[in-house]
Structure formats: structure tokens, C-alpha cells
XYZ file of C-alpha atoms in Angstrom:
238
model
C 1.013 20.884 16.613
C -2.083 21.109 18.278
C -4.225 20.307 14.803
C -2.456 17.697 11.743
C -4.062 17.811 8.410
C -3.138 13.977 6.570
C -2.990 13.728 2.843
C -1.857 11.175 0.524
C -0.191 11.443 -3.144
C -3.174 9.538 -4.360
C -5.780 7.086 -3.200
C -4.876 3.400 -1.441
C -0.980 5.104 -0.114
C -1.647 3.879 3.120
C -3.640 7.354 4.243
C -6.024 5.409 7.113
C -3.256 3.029 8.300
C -0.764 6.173 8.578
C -3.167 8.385 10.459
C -4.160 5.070 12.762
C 0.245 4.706 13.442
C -0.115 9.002 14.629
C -2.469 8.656 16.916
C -1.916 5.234 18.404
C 1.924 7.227 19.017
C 0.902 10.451 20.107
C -2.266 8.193 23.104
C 1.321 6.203 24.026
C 2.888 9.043 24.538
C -0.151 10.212 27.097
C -1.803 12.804 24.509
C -5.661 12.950 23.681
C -6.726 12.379 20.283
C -9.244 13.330 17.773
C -9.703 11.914 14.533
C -12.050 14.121 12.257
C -12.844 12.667 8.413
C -13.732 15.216 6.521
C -15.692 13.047 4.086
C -16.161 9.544 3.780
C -17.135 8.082 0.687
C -18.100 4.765 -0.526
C -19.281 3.471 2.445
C -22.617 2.399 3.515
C -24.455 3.871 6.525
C -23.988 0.398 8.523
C -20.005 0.191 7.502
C -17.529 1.166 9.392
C -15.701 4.260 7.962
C -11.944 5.330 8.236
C -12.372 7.270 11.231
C -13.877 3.958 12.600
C -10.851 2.022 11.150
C -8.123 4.259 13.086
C -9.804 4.247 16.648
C -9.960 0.446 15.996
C -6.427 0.169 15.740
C -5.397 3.281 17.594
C -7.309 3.032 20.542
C -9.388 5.602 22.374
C -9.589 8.556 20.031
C -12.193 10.809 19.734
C -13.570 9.492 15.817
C -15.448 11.964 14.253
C -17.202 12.003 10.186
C -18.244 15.054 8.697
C -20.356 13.534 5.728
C -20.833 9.411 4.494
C -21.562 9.493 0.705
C -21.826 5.690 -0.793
C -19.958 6.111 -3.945
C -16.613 5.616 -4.029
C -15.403 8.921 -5.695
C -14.626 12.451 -5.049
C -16.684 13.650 -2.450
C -17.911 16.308 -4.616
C -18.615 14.329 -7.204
C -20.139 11.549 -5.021
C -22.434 14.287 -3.051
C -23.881 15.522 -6.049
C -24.402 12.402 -7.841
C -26.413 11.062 -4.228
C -28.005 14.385 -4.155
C -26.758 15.402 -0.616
C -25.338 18.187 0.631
C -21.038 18.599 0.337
C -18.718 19.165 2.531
C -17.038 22.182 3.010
C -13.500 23.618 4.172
C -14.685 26.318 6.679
C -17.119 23.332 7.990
C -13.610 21.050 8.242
C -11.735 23.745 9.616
C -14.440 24.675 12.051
C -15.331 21.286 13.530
C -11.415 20.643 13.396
C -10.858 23.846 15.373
C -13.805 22.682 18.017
C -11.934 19.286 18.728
C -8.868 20.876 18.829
C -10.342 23.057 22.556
C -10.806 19.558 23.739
C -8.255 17.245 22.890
C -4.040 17.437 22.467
C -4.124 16.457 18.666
C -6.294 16.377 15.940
C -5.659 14.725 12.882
C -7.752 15.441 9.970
C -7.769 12.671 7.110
C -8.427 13.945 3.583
C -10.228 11.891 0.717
C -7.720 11.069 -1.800
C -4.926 13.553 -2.502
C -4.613 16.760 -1.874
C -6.625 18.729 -3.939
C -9.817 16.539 -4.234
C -12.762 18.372 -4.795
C -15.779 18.815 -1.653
C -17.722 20.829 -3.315
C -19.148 22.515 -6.564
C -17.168 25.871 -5.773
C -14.061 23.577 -5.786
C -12.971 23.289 -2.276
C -10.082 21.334 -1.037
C -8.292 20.253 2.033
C -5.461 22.136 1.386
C -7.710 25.101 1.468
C -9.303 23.535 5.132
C -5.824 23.492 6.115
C -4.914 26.803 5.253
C -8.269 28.043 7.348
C -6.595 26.337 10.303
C -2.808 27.168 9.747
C -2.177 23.323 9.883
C 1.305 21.642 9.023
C -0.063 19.159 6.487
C 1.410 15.396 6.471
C 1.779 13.799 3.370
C 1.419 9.627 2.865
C 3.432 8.720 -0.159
C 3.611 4.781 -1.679
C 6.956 3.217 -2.179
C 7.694 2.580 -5.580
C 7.429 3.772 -8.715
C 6.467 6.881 -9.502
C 6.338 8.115 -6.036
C 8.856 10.961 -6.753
C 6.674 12.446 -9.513
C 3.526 12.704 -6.935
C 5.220 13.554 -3.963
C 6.961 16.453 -5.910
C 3.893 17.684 -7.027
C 1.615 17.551 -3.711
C 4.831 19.312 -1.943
C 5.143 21.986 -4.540
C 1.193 22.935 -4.287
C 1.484 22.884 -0.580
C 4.350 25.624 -0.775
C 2.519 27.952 -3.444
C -0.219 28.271 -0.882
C 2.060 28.790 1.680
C 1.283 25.292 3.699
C 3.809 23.755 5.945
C 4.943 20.646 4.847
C 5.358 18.401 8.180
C 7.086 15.686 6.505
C 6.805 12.514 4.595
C 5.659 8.730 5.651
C 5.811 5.793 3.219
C 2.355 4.390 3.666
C 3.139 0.958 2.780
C 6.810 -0.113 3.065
C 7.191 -3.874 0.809
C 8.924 -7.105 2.751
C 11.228 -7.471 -0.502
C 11.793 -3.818 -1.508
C 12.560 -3.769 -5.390
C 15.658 -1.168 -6.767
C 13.099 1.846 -7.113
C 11.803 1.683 -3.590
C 15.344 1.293 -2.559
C 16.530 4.652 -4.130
C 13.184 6.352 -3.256
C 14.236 6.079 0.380
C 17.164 8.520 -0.562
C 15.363 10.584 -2.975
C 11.729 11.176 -1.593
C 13.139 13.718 1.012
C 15.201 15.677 -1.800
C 12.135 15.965 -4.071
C 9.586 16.725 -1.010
C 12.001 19.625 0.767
C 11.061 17.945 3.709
C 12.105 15.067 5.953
C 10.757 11.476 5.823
C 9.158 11.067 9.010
C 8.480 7.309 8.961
C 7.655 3.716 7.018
C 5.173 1.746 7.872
C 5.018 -2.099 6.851
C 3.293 -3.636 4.097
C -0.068 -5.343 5.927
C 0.168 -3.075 9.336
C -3.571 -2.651 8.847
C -4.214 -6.353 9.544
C -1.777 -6.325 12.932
C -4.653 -7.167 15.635
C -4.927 -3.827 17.692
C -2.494 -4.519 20.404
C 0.117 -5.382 18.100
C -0.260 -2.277 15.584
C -0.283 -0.106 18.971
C 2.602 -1.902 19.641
C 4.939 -1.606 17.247
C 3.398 1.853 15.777
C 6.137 4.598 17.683
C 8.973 2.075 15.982
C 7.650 3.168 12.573
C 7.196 7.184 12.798
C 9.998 9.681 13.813
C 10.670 12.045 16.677
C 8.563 14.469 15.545
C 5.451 12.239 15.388
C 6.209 11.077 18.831
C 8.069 7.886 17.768
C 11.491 6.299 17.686
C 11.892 5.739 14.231
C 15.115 6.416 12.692
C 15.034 7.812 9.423
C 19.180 7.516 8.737
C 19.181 3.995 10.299
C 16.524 3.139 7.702
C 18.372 4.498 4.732
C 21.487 3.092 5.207
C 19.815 -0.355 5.645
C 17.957 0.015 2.514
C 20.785 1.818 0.407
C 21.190 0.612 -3.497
């Protein structure tokens, strides 16, 4: 799994924190990292970005930004309305494949979900993924309406033929309520494709040593962790 494309079911899942918990797993495991944004948006040019965000926590990865537009919208949207040029997925998929000679893993963060536009000529990550033949990773919430978005990000991933890596709960709640509870069980059913971790509510705030830490106890085998995704629904089970 030389290359990882991350997407979430919608915007504030956890997408940042999640991609920080895969890399700071895969550098404790003795792997090198790269961590390419594709686009950043609503950011100034002296803030730190999300690529900045998960080699804070992480550790040493290689943090790489493709484009910084300040508004916070769809990087399409929020090119054009700054009058700069987009991003686009051969330019993803090329600087993706370029890390990617260099480094174990590369995980490329999306903007949003799935199918957020780059560009005028409508240009997604899923289609940057396809160009690389990535297994795609998909950050969910918890609660509420989780199934419905998860469904739908899983079923566009299969009608263009995408590998669906897995799903992580971006933001698992210190008092889960009766719909995150049942999620647990269902998520996996609705994806057609494992849950692969949970990461607490507030892991973002852990000072770096501590989200290093604890970060291969909250992602499964497959991401390099210990995580174990029966263990975790029987203790949550309805």
C-alpha cells in the first residue's frame, strides 16, 4: 500500500486527526512517510495547514501542499472566487506518485468528501485516486446519519472501480449515545468493508508524544496498529 488516498463522508469527520493516527502508526512501525494535501483551503499564507497539523502530531513526515486558497470552501469554488489557479487530479496523482519513489507511504488527504470539486472541468479525488490505483480510506463521524453517508461514499467508490480500504470513526464520543452504539455494528454492513479503527473524541489536542502514543491502539492491523475491531464492538454493543 505503497500510496493511501484519505476521504471523509463530509467535512469536520475527523479527516486531519485520522490521517495524523496513519502515519504516526505506520513512522512507529519504522516506515517513511509522506503527507501530500491536495488543496488546502481557508487558510492564510502564515497558518499552519493540515499537512502542517499531521507532521505536528505525527512526527517526521514528509508534509507536502499542493495549493493554499483562503476561503473556506470547495477548492474549486474557492480558486476561482481568489482568482488562482486549481488544482488538478493528474497534478495530485503525479506529485503523489513522486513521493511515493521516496518514501514507504503516502497518504493523500482530500478536501471535504469525496467528490469535492478542484476544478472547473469537475475533478475529484476519487478521480486522483483512480490515476494512482490507490485503496481509498474513508473517515466517517459516529452518530447519526453516518450510515446514510458512508453508504453513499462506498457505493461511488465501487462504480468507479476504487478499493475501499476500510472505515475509521473519526471522532469516537466519551458517552456514546444508542445510535453510535448500533453504528459500530452497522457501519461495516453498509460500507462492504471493515472498520479499521476509532479514534477518541479530542485526540487532536493529545500533546504530540501522547497522540503518537496511544495512536497504533486506535487503528487496526491493516493500518499497522493493534486495534481490535471485535473487542470494540462487543464493548459497545446495544
Amino acid at each position: 500500500m505503497p500510496v493511501l488516498v484519505i476521504t471523509g463522508t463530509g467535512t469536520e469527520v475527523g479527516k486531519t486527526v485520522t490521517t495524523a493516527a496513519v502515519a504516526a502508526t505506520a513512522l512507529a512501525a519504522g516506515r517513511s512517510v509522506a503527507v501530500l494535501k491536495a488543496a488546502q483551503t481557508g487558510v492564510r499564507p502564515d497558518e499552519r495547514g493540515d499537512a502542517d497539523e499531521v507532521a505536528r502530531l505525527a512526527g517526521p513526515v514528509t508534509a507536502t501542499e499542493l495549493a493554499r486558497y483562503p476561503e473556506p470552501l470547495a477548492p474549486g469554488t474557492a480558486a476561482r472566487r481568489a482568482r488562482m489557479a486549481p488544482v488538478h487530479p493528474h497534478e495530485v496523482a503525479e506529485a503523489a506518485a513522486k513521493l511515493a519513489t521516496e518514501h514507504d507511504l503516502v497518504l493523500v488527504e482530500g478536501a471535504g468528501g469525496l467528490l469535492v470539486r478542484f476544478d472547473a472541468a469537475g475533478g475529484t479525488l476519487a478521480d486522483a485516486a483512480r490515476l494512482l490505483n490507490a485503496p481509498v480510506l474513508v473517515v466517517a463521524a459516529a452518530g447519526l446519519g453516518t450510515l446514510n453517508t458512508t453508504e453513499l461514499t462506498a457505493r461511488e467508490l465501487r462504480s468507479r472501480d476504487l478499493e475501499l480500504a476500510g472505515v475509521v470513526i473519526g471522532s469516537w464520543p466519551d458517552a456514546p449515545d444508542l445510535a453510535s452504539r448500533c453504528n459500530v455494528m452497522d457501519l461495516p454492513e453498509v460500507a462492504g468493508a471493515p472498520l479499521l479503527g476509532a479514534l477518541p473524541a479530542g485526540a487532536g489536542a493529545l500533546p504530540p508524544a501522547g497522540f503518537r502514543a496511544a495512536a497504533p491502539g486506535w487503528l487496526a492491523p491493516r493500518l499497522d496498529g493493534t486495534w481490535d475491531a471485535e473487542a470494540f464492538r462487543i464493548r459497545q454493543a446495544p
